[in-house]
Amino acid sequence: MLDVNEIRKDFPIFQRETKPGTRLIYLDSTATSQKPLLVIEAMDAYYRRSNANIHRGVHMLAEEATSLYEEARVKIARFINAPSAHQVIYTRNTTESINLVAYSWARANLKSGDLVILTEMEHHSNLVPWQILQAERGIELGFIPVTEDGLLDLDEYKTLLSRGPKLVSFTHMSNVLGTINPAAEIIRLAHEAGAVTLVDAAQSVPHLKVDVQALGTDFLAFSAHKMCGPTGIGVLYGKMELLEAMPPFLGGGDMIKEVKLRSFRTNALPYKFEAGTPAIAEAVGFGAAVDYLSSLGMDAIAAHEHEITEYALERLEEIPGVNVFGPSAQHKGGVAAFTLDGVHPHDVAQILDQDGIAVRAGHHCAQPLHEKFGLPATSRASFYLYNTKEEVDLLVSGIYKVKELFG
Ligand code: C6P
């Protein structure tokens, strides 16, 4: 098990108070995680010692910066068990990774009438790129329904598969319901039906052991900032043969082998998809974040989060008027989206904030899912490796305080 008290010492932000005498209770890691000192120091050291542009110079700093950037890629490849680091493409975030597939693979492979299967629990990042393509190309969108208890309806999925989809793109873990979807099974069924798969792993890679080869997925997207790393960098993993066949996404420096006035030849993978000066310091920080998570062990992190989530669900459900959305802890990661009868979710979040408790309120970029449950918004508490049961207790006391204030 994790020694959470020791882990908390790794995160400088937990030393601050939100106002004199009020400590920070950070329950918003689903939006972005906090950063351990090791990540902050790795980026600081890069700027102090090694800052240069990569892949372009022969001087010492350029070589050092290039090595640090590429070493981080190798660490990330190992972290998700990618067969090769060339299959790990740096992007800005999960959103850009999904858009890369939509702009490059999908525009080269999909035509009017082709079916793309999504789910009703998708983040807008895995809806809007396909809606844009629907408007542009006339592709069709099909949605795996979400059941009342927050799970995917796999029978309906099988019915959709019988229509011969070209792509199945789905979230591994919902950022609202917390549902951990049976990704390996969804992928296996998609492949049997001849479809390509894309996993939105924004919420799974930070919290669970994700092995791209065991999953067998064609593409997988995630962001560093949700896994103790910096903002501004993410990854698209893809199968080699698909990535090799895909046209470039953005054009410019570094993604080319040769340029003439009227033509160009693309660079090898992964550089074909990394146009322009990339987020170098962020890659270094990303590598340090992966080192940090690996040193603690993803199984231990997942077990800790499971324990906190089970406890949080138990305690929240005790409160009269609180409704928690999503499945039981058995099928759920560390997310508890809830409503409190008679109080707007924003008011709940604002009053909790007065006691230093940070939760998110709104539709969490999953508006269709909220509509499905007839809600404009929810309040959402989310948990990561540094959260404790004591913080859950403070959340619960805070909600009782909200109830008192609103009579
Ligand atoms: N969800 C949340 O508070 P980016 O912003 O590109 O790093 O990640 C987008 C994204 C994609 N898929 C899922 C399942 C997500 O949860 C997110 C980000 C944050 O829930 C910010 S809206």
PDB file of C-alpha atoms in Angstrom, residues 90-245:
ATOM      1  CA  TYR A  90       4.018  13.845 -28.512  1.00  0.00           C
ATOM      2  CA  THR A  91       0.977  16.091 -28.838  1.00  0.00           C
ATOM      3  CA  ARG A  92      -0.319  18.947 -26.691  1.00  0.00           C
ATOM      4  CA  ASN A  93      -2.896  16.831 -24.846  1.00  0.00           C
ATOM      5  CA  THR A  94      -5.554  14.122 -25.220  1.00  0.00           C
ATOM      6  CA  THR A  95      -7.720  16.513 -27.225  1.00  0.00           C
ATOM      7  CA  GLU A  96      -5.002  17.067 -29.814  1.00  0.00           C
ATOM      8  CA  SER A  97      -4.232  13.333 -29.945  1.00  0.00           C
ATOM      9  CA  ILE A  98      -7.858  12.533 -30.803  1.00  0.00           C
ATOM     10  CA  ASN A  99      -7.917  15.358 -33.356  1.00  0.00           C
ATOM     11  CA  LEU A 100      -4.741  13.965 -34.919  1.00  0.00           C
ATOM     12  CA  VAL A 101      -6.553  10.681 -35.568  1.00  0.00           C
ATOM     13  CA  ALA A 102      -9.644  12.530 -36.808  1.00  0.00           C
ATOM     14  CA  TYR A 103      -7.700  14.805 -39.172  1.00  0.00           C
ATOM     15  CA  SER A 104      -5.110  12.336 -40.408  1.00  0.00           C
ATOM     16  CA  TRP A 105      -6.339   8.732 -40.198  1.00  0.00           C
ATOM     17  CA  ALA A 106     -10.056   9.432 -40.484  1.00  0.00           C
ATOM     18  CA  ARG A 107      -9.842  11.898 -43.371  1.00  0.00           C
ATOM     19  CA  ALA A 108      -7.706   9.395 -45.293  1.00  0.00           C
ATOM     20  CA  ASN A 109      -9.935   6.415 -44.516  1.00  0.00           C
ATOM     21  CA  LEU A 110     -13.552   7.468 -43.945  1.00  0.00           C
ATOM     22  CA  LYS A 111     -16.135   8.448 -46.523  1.00  0.00           C
ATOM     23  CA  SER A 112     -19.788   9.442 -46.519  1.00  0.00           C
ATOM     24  CA  GLY A 113     -21.998   6.864 -44.805  1.00  0.00           C
ATOM     25  CA  ASP A 114     -19.168   5.205 -42.844  1.00  0.00           C
ATOM     26  CA  LEU A 115     -20.111   4.480 -39.234  1.00  0.00           C
ATOM     27  CA  VAL A 116     -18.079   5.673 -36.237  1.00  0.00           C
ATOM     28  CA  ILE A 117     -19.167   4.256 -32.882  1.00  0.00           C
ATOM     29  CA  LEU A 118     -18.784   6.444 -29.791  1.00  0.00           C
ATOM     30  CA  THR A 119     -20.499   6.231 -26.399  1.00  0.00           C
ATOM     31  CA  GLU A 120     -22.939   8.454 -24.550  1.00  0.00           C
ATOM     32  CA  MET A 121     -20.370   9.040 -21.801  1.00  0.00           C
ATOM     33  CA  GLU A 122     -17.732  10.738 -23.967  1.00  0.00           C
ATOM     34  CA  HIS A 123     -15.884  13.921 -23.077  1.00  0.00           C
ATOM     35  CA  HIS A 124     -16.433  16.649 -25.698  1.00  0.00           C
ATOM     36  CA  SER A 125     -12.887  15.908 -26.940  1.00  0.00           C
ATOM     37  CA  ASN A 126     -14.118  12.582 -28.264  1.00  0.00           C
ATOM     38  CA  LEU A 127     -17.383  13.935 -29.660  1.00  0.00           C
ATOM     39  CA  VAL A 128     -16.719  17.231 -31.416  1.00  0.00           C
ATOM     40  CA  PRO A 129     -13.880  16.040 -33.734  1.00  0.00           C
ATOM     41  CA  TRP A 130     -16.262  13.361 -35.064  1.00  0.00           C
ATOM     42  CA  GLN A 131     -19.160  15.801 -35.326  1.00  0.00           C
ATOM     43  CA  ILE A 132     -16.923  18.069 -37.430  1.00  0.00           C
ATOM     44  CA  LEU A 133     -16.158  15.105 -39.674  1.00  0.00           C
ATOM     45  CA  GLN A 134     -19.849  14.224 -39.826  1.00  0.00           C
ATOM     46  CA  ALA A 135     -20.609  17.720 -41.135  1.00  0.00           C
ATOM     47  CA  GLU A 136     -17.658  17.682 -43.551  1.00  0.00           C
ATOM     48  CA  ARG A 137     -17.798  14.109 -44.862  1.00  0.00           C
ATOM     49  CA  GLY A 138     -21.231  12.771 -44.026  1.00  0.00           C
ATOM     50  CA  ILE A 139     -19.939  10.000 -41.776  1.00  0.00           C
ATOM     51  CA  GLU A 140     -22.518   8.510 -39.420  1.00  0.00           C
ATOM     52  CA  LEU A 141     -22.225   8.457 -35.655  1.00  0.00           C
ATOM     53  CA  GLY A 142     -23.598   5.669 -33.474  1.00  0.00           C
ATOM     54  CA  PHE A 143     -23.586   5.753 -29.673  1.00  0.00           C
ATOM     55  CA  ILE A 144     -23.267   2.908 -27.185  1.00  0.00           C
ATOM     56  CA  PRO A 145     -25.960   3.790 -24.623  1.00  0.00           C
ATOM     57  CA  VAL A 146     -25.190   4.295 -20.930  1.00  0.00           C
ATOM     58  CA  THR A 147     -27.430   2.317 -18.562  1.00  0.00           C
ATOM     59  CA  GLU A 148     -29.155   3.867 -15.534  1.00  0.00           C
ATOM     60  CA  ASP A 149     -26.348   2.577 -13.304  1.00  0.00           C
ATOM     61  CA  GLY A 150     -23.674   4.220 -15.443  1.00  0.00           C
ATOM     62  CA  LEU A 151     -22.327   1.248 -17.417  1.00  0.00           C
ATOM     63  CA  LEU A 152     -22.077   0.792 -21.169  1.00  0.00           C
ATOM     64  CA  ASP A 153     -24.838  -1.323 -22.692  1.00  0.00           C
ATOM     65  CA  LEU A 154     -22.735  -3.970 -24.428  1.00  0.00           C
ATOM     66  CA  ASP A 155     -25.749  -5.680 -26.031  1.00  0.00           C
ATOM     67  CA  GLU A 156     -26.542  -2.445 -27.857  1.00  0.00           C
ATOM     68  CA  TYR A 157     -22.847  -2.221 -28.766  1.00  0.00           C
ATOM     69  CA  LYS A 158     -23.048  -5.625 -30.448  1.00  0.00           C
ATOM     70  CA  THR A 159     -26.106  -4.457 -32.402  1.00  0.00           C
ATOM     71  CA  LEU A 160     -24.182  -1.369 -33.576  1.00  0.00           C
ATOM     72  CA  LEU A 161     -21.229  -3.582 -34.548  1.00  0.00           C
ATOM     73  CA  SER A 162     -23.462  -5.589 -36.873  1.00  0.00           C
ATOM     74  CA  ARG A 163     -23.675  -2.415 -39.020  1.00  0.00           C
ATOM     75  CA  GLY A 164     -19.966  -2.714 -39.906  1.00  0.00           C
ATOM     76  CA  PRO A 165     -18.371   0.361 -38.260  1.00  0.00           C
ATOM     77  CA  LYS A 166     -15.014   1.696 -39.446  1.00  0.00           C
ATOM     78  CA  LEU A 167     -13.972   3.079 -36.057  1.00  0.00           C
ATOM     79  CA  VAL A 168     -14.867   2.535 -32.403  1.00  0.00           C
ATOM     80  CA  SER A 169     -13.645   5.416 -30.221  1.00  0.00           C
ATOM     81  CA  PHE A 170     -14.445   5.373 -26.504  1.00  0.00           C
ATOM     82  CA  THR A 171     -13.326   6.529 -23.108  1.00  0.00           C
ATOM     83  CA  HIS A 172     -11.505   3.992 -20.948  1.00  0.00           C
ATOM     84  CA  MET A 173     -12.723   5.764 -17.804  1.00  0.00           C
ATOM     85  CA  SER A 174     -15.526   8.329 -17.585  1.00  0.00           C
ATOM     86  CA  ASN A 175     -14.547  11.681 -16.084  1.00  0.00           C
ATOM     87  CA  VAL A 176     -18.046  12.055 -14.620  1.00  0.00           C
ATOM     88  CA  LEU A 177     -19.379   8.607 -13.734  1.00  0.00           C
ATOM     89  CA  GLY A 178     -15.946   7.189 -13.008  1.00  0.00           C
ATOM     90  CA  THR A 179     -16.965   4.050 -14.911  1.00  0.00           C
ATOM     91  CA  ILE A 180     -13.996   1.919 -15.949  1.00  0.00           C
ATOM     92  CA  ASN A 181     -15.107   0.446 -19.254  1.00  0.00           C
ATOM     93  CA  PRO A 182     -14.134  -3.104 -20.285  1.00  0.00           C
ATOM     94  CA  ALA A 183     -11.684  -1.767 -22.867  1.00  0.00           C
ATOM     95  CA  ALA A 184     -10.085  -5.083 -23.884  1.00  0.00           C
ATOM     96  CA  GLU A 185     -13.480  -6.618 -24.634  1.00  0.00           C
ATOM     97  CA  ILE A 186     -14.738  -3.532 -26.494  1.00  0.00           C
ATOM     98  CA  ILE A 187     -11.567  -3.583 -28.625  1.00  0.00           C
ATOM     99  CA  ARG A 188     -11.745  -7.332 -29.282  1.00  0.00           C
ATOM    100  CA  LEU A 189     -15.353  -7.047 -30.476  1.00  0.00           C
ATOM    101  CA  ALA A 190     -14.502  -3.991 -32.617  1.00  0.00           C
ATOM    102  CA  HIS A 191     -11.646  -5.860 -34.289  1.00  0.00           C
ATOM    103  CA  GLU A 192     -13.867  -8.896 -34.938  1.00  0.00           C
ATOM    104  CA  ALA A 193     -16.223  -6.477 -36.725  1.00  0.00           C
ATOM    105  CA  GLY A 194     -13.294  -5.075 -38.759  1.00  0.00           C
ATOM    106  CA  ALA A 195     -13.170  -1.655 -37.026  1.00  0.00           C
ATOM    107  CA  VAL A 196     -10.153   0.365 -35.919  1.00  0.00           C
ATOM    108  CA  THR A 197     -10.120   1.402 -32.230  1.00  0.00           C
ATOM    109  CA  LEU A 198      -9.181   4.588 -30.412  1.00  0.00           C
ATOM    110  CA  VAL A 199      -9.100   4.678 -26.609  1.00  0.00           C
ATOM    111  CA  ASP A 200      -9.457   7.996 -24.804  1.00  0.00           C
ATOM    112  CA  ALA A 201      -7.204   7.123 -21.886  1.00  0.00           C
ATOM    113  CA  ALA A 202      -7.083  10.621 -20.349  1.00  0.00           C
ATOM    114  CA  GLN A 203      -8.498   9.244 -17.104  1.00  0.00           C
ATOM    115  CA  SER A 204      -7.118   5.712 -17.174  1.00  0.00           C
ATOM    116  CA  VAL A 205      -3.372   6.036 -17.813  1.00  0.00           C
ATOM    117  CA  PRO A 206      -2.941   8.257 -14.700  1.00  0.00           C
ATOM    118  CA  HIS A 207      -4.795   5.828 -12.431  1.00  0.00           C
ATOM    119  CA  LEU A 208      -4.517   2.258 -13.731  1.00  0.00           C
ATOM    120  CA  LYS A 209      -1.857   0.077 -15.268  1.00  0.00           C
ATOM    121  CA  VAL A 210      -2.512   0.470 -19.013  1.00  0.00           C
ATOM    122  CA  ASP A 211      -0.747  -1.916 -21.380  1.00  0.00           C
ATOM    123  CA  VAL A 212      -1.403  -1.048 -25.025  1.00  0.00           C
ATOM    124  CA  GLN A 213      -0.307  -4.476 -26.235  1.00  0.00           C
ATOM    125  CA  ALA A 214      -2.556  -6.331 -23.777  1.00  0.00           C
ATOM    126  CA  LEU A 215      -5.442  -4.049 -24.809  1.00  0.00           C
ATOM    127  CA  GLY A 216      -4.608  -4.539 -28.481  1.00  0.00           C
ATOM    128  CA  THR A 217      -5.866  -1.054 -29.332  1.00  0.00           C
ATOM    129  CA  ASP A 218      -4.948   0.692 -32.575  1.00  0.00           C
ATOM    130  CA  PHE A 219      -4.743   4.172 -31.001  1.00  0.00           C
ATOM    131  CA  LEU A 220      -4.626   5.480 -27.431  1.00  0.00           C
ATOM    132  CA  ALA A 221      -4.609   9.107 -26.256  1.00  0.00           C
ATOM    133  CA  PHE A 222      -3.645  10.671 -22.908  1.00  0.00           C
ATOM    134  CA  SER A 223      -2.335  13.870 -21.259  1.00  0.00           C
ATOM    135  CA  ALA A 224       0.658  14.403 -18.949  1.00  0.00           C
ATOM    136  CA  HIS A 225      -1.059  16.973 -16.743  1.00  0.00           C
ATOM    137  CA  LYS A 226      -3.488  14.450 -15.285  1.00  0.00           C
ATOM    138  CA  MET A 227      -0.645  12.107 -14.239  1.00  0.00           C
ATOM    139  CA  CYS A 228       1.597  14.383 -12.147  1.00  0.00           C
ATOM    140  CA  GLY A 229       3.213  15.880 -15.246  1.00  0.00           C
ATOM    141  CA  PRO A 230       3.042  19.363 -16.762  1.00  0.00           C
ATOM    142  CA  THR A 231       0.338  20.886 -18.944  1.00  0.00           C
ATOM    143  CA  GLY A 232       0.995  21.356 -22.670  1.00  0.00           C
ATOM    144  CA  ILE A 233       2.044  17.800 -23.530  1.00  0.00           C
ATOM    145  CA  GLY A 234       0.232  14.557 -24.244  1.00  0.00           C
ATOM    146  CA  VAL A 235       0.632  11.399 -26.281  1.00  0.00           C
ATOM    147  CA  LEU A 236      -0.936   9.595 -29.169  1.00  0.00           C
ATOM    148  CA  TYR A 237       0.100   5.942 -29.261  1.00  0.00           C
ATOM    149  CA  GLY A 238      -0.638   4.106 -32.488  1.00  0.00           C
ATOM    150  CA  LYS A 239       0.074   0.803 -34.182  1.00  0.00           C
ATOM    151  CA  MET A 240       3.087   1.157 -36.441  1.00  0.00           C
ATOM    152  CA  GLU A 241       1.405   0.121 -39.692  1.00  0.00           C
ATOM    153  CA  LEU A 242      -1.430   2.615 -39.173  1.00  0.00           C
ATOM    154  CA  LEU A 243       0.876   5.491 -38.220  1.00  0.00           C
ATOM    155  CA  GLU A 244       3.148   4.766 -41.163  1.00  0.00           C
ATOM    156  CA  ALA A 245       0.277   4.867 -43.633  1.00  0.00           C
TER     157      ALA A 245
END
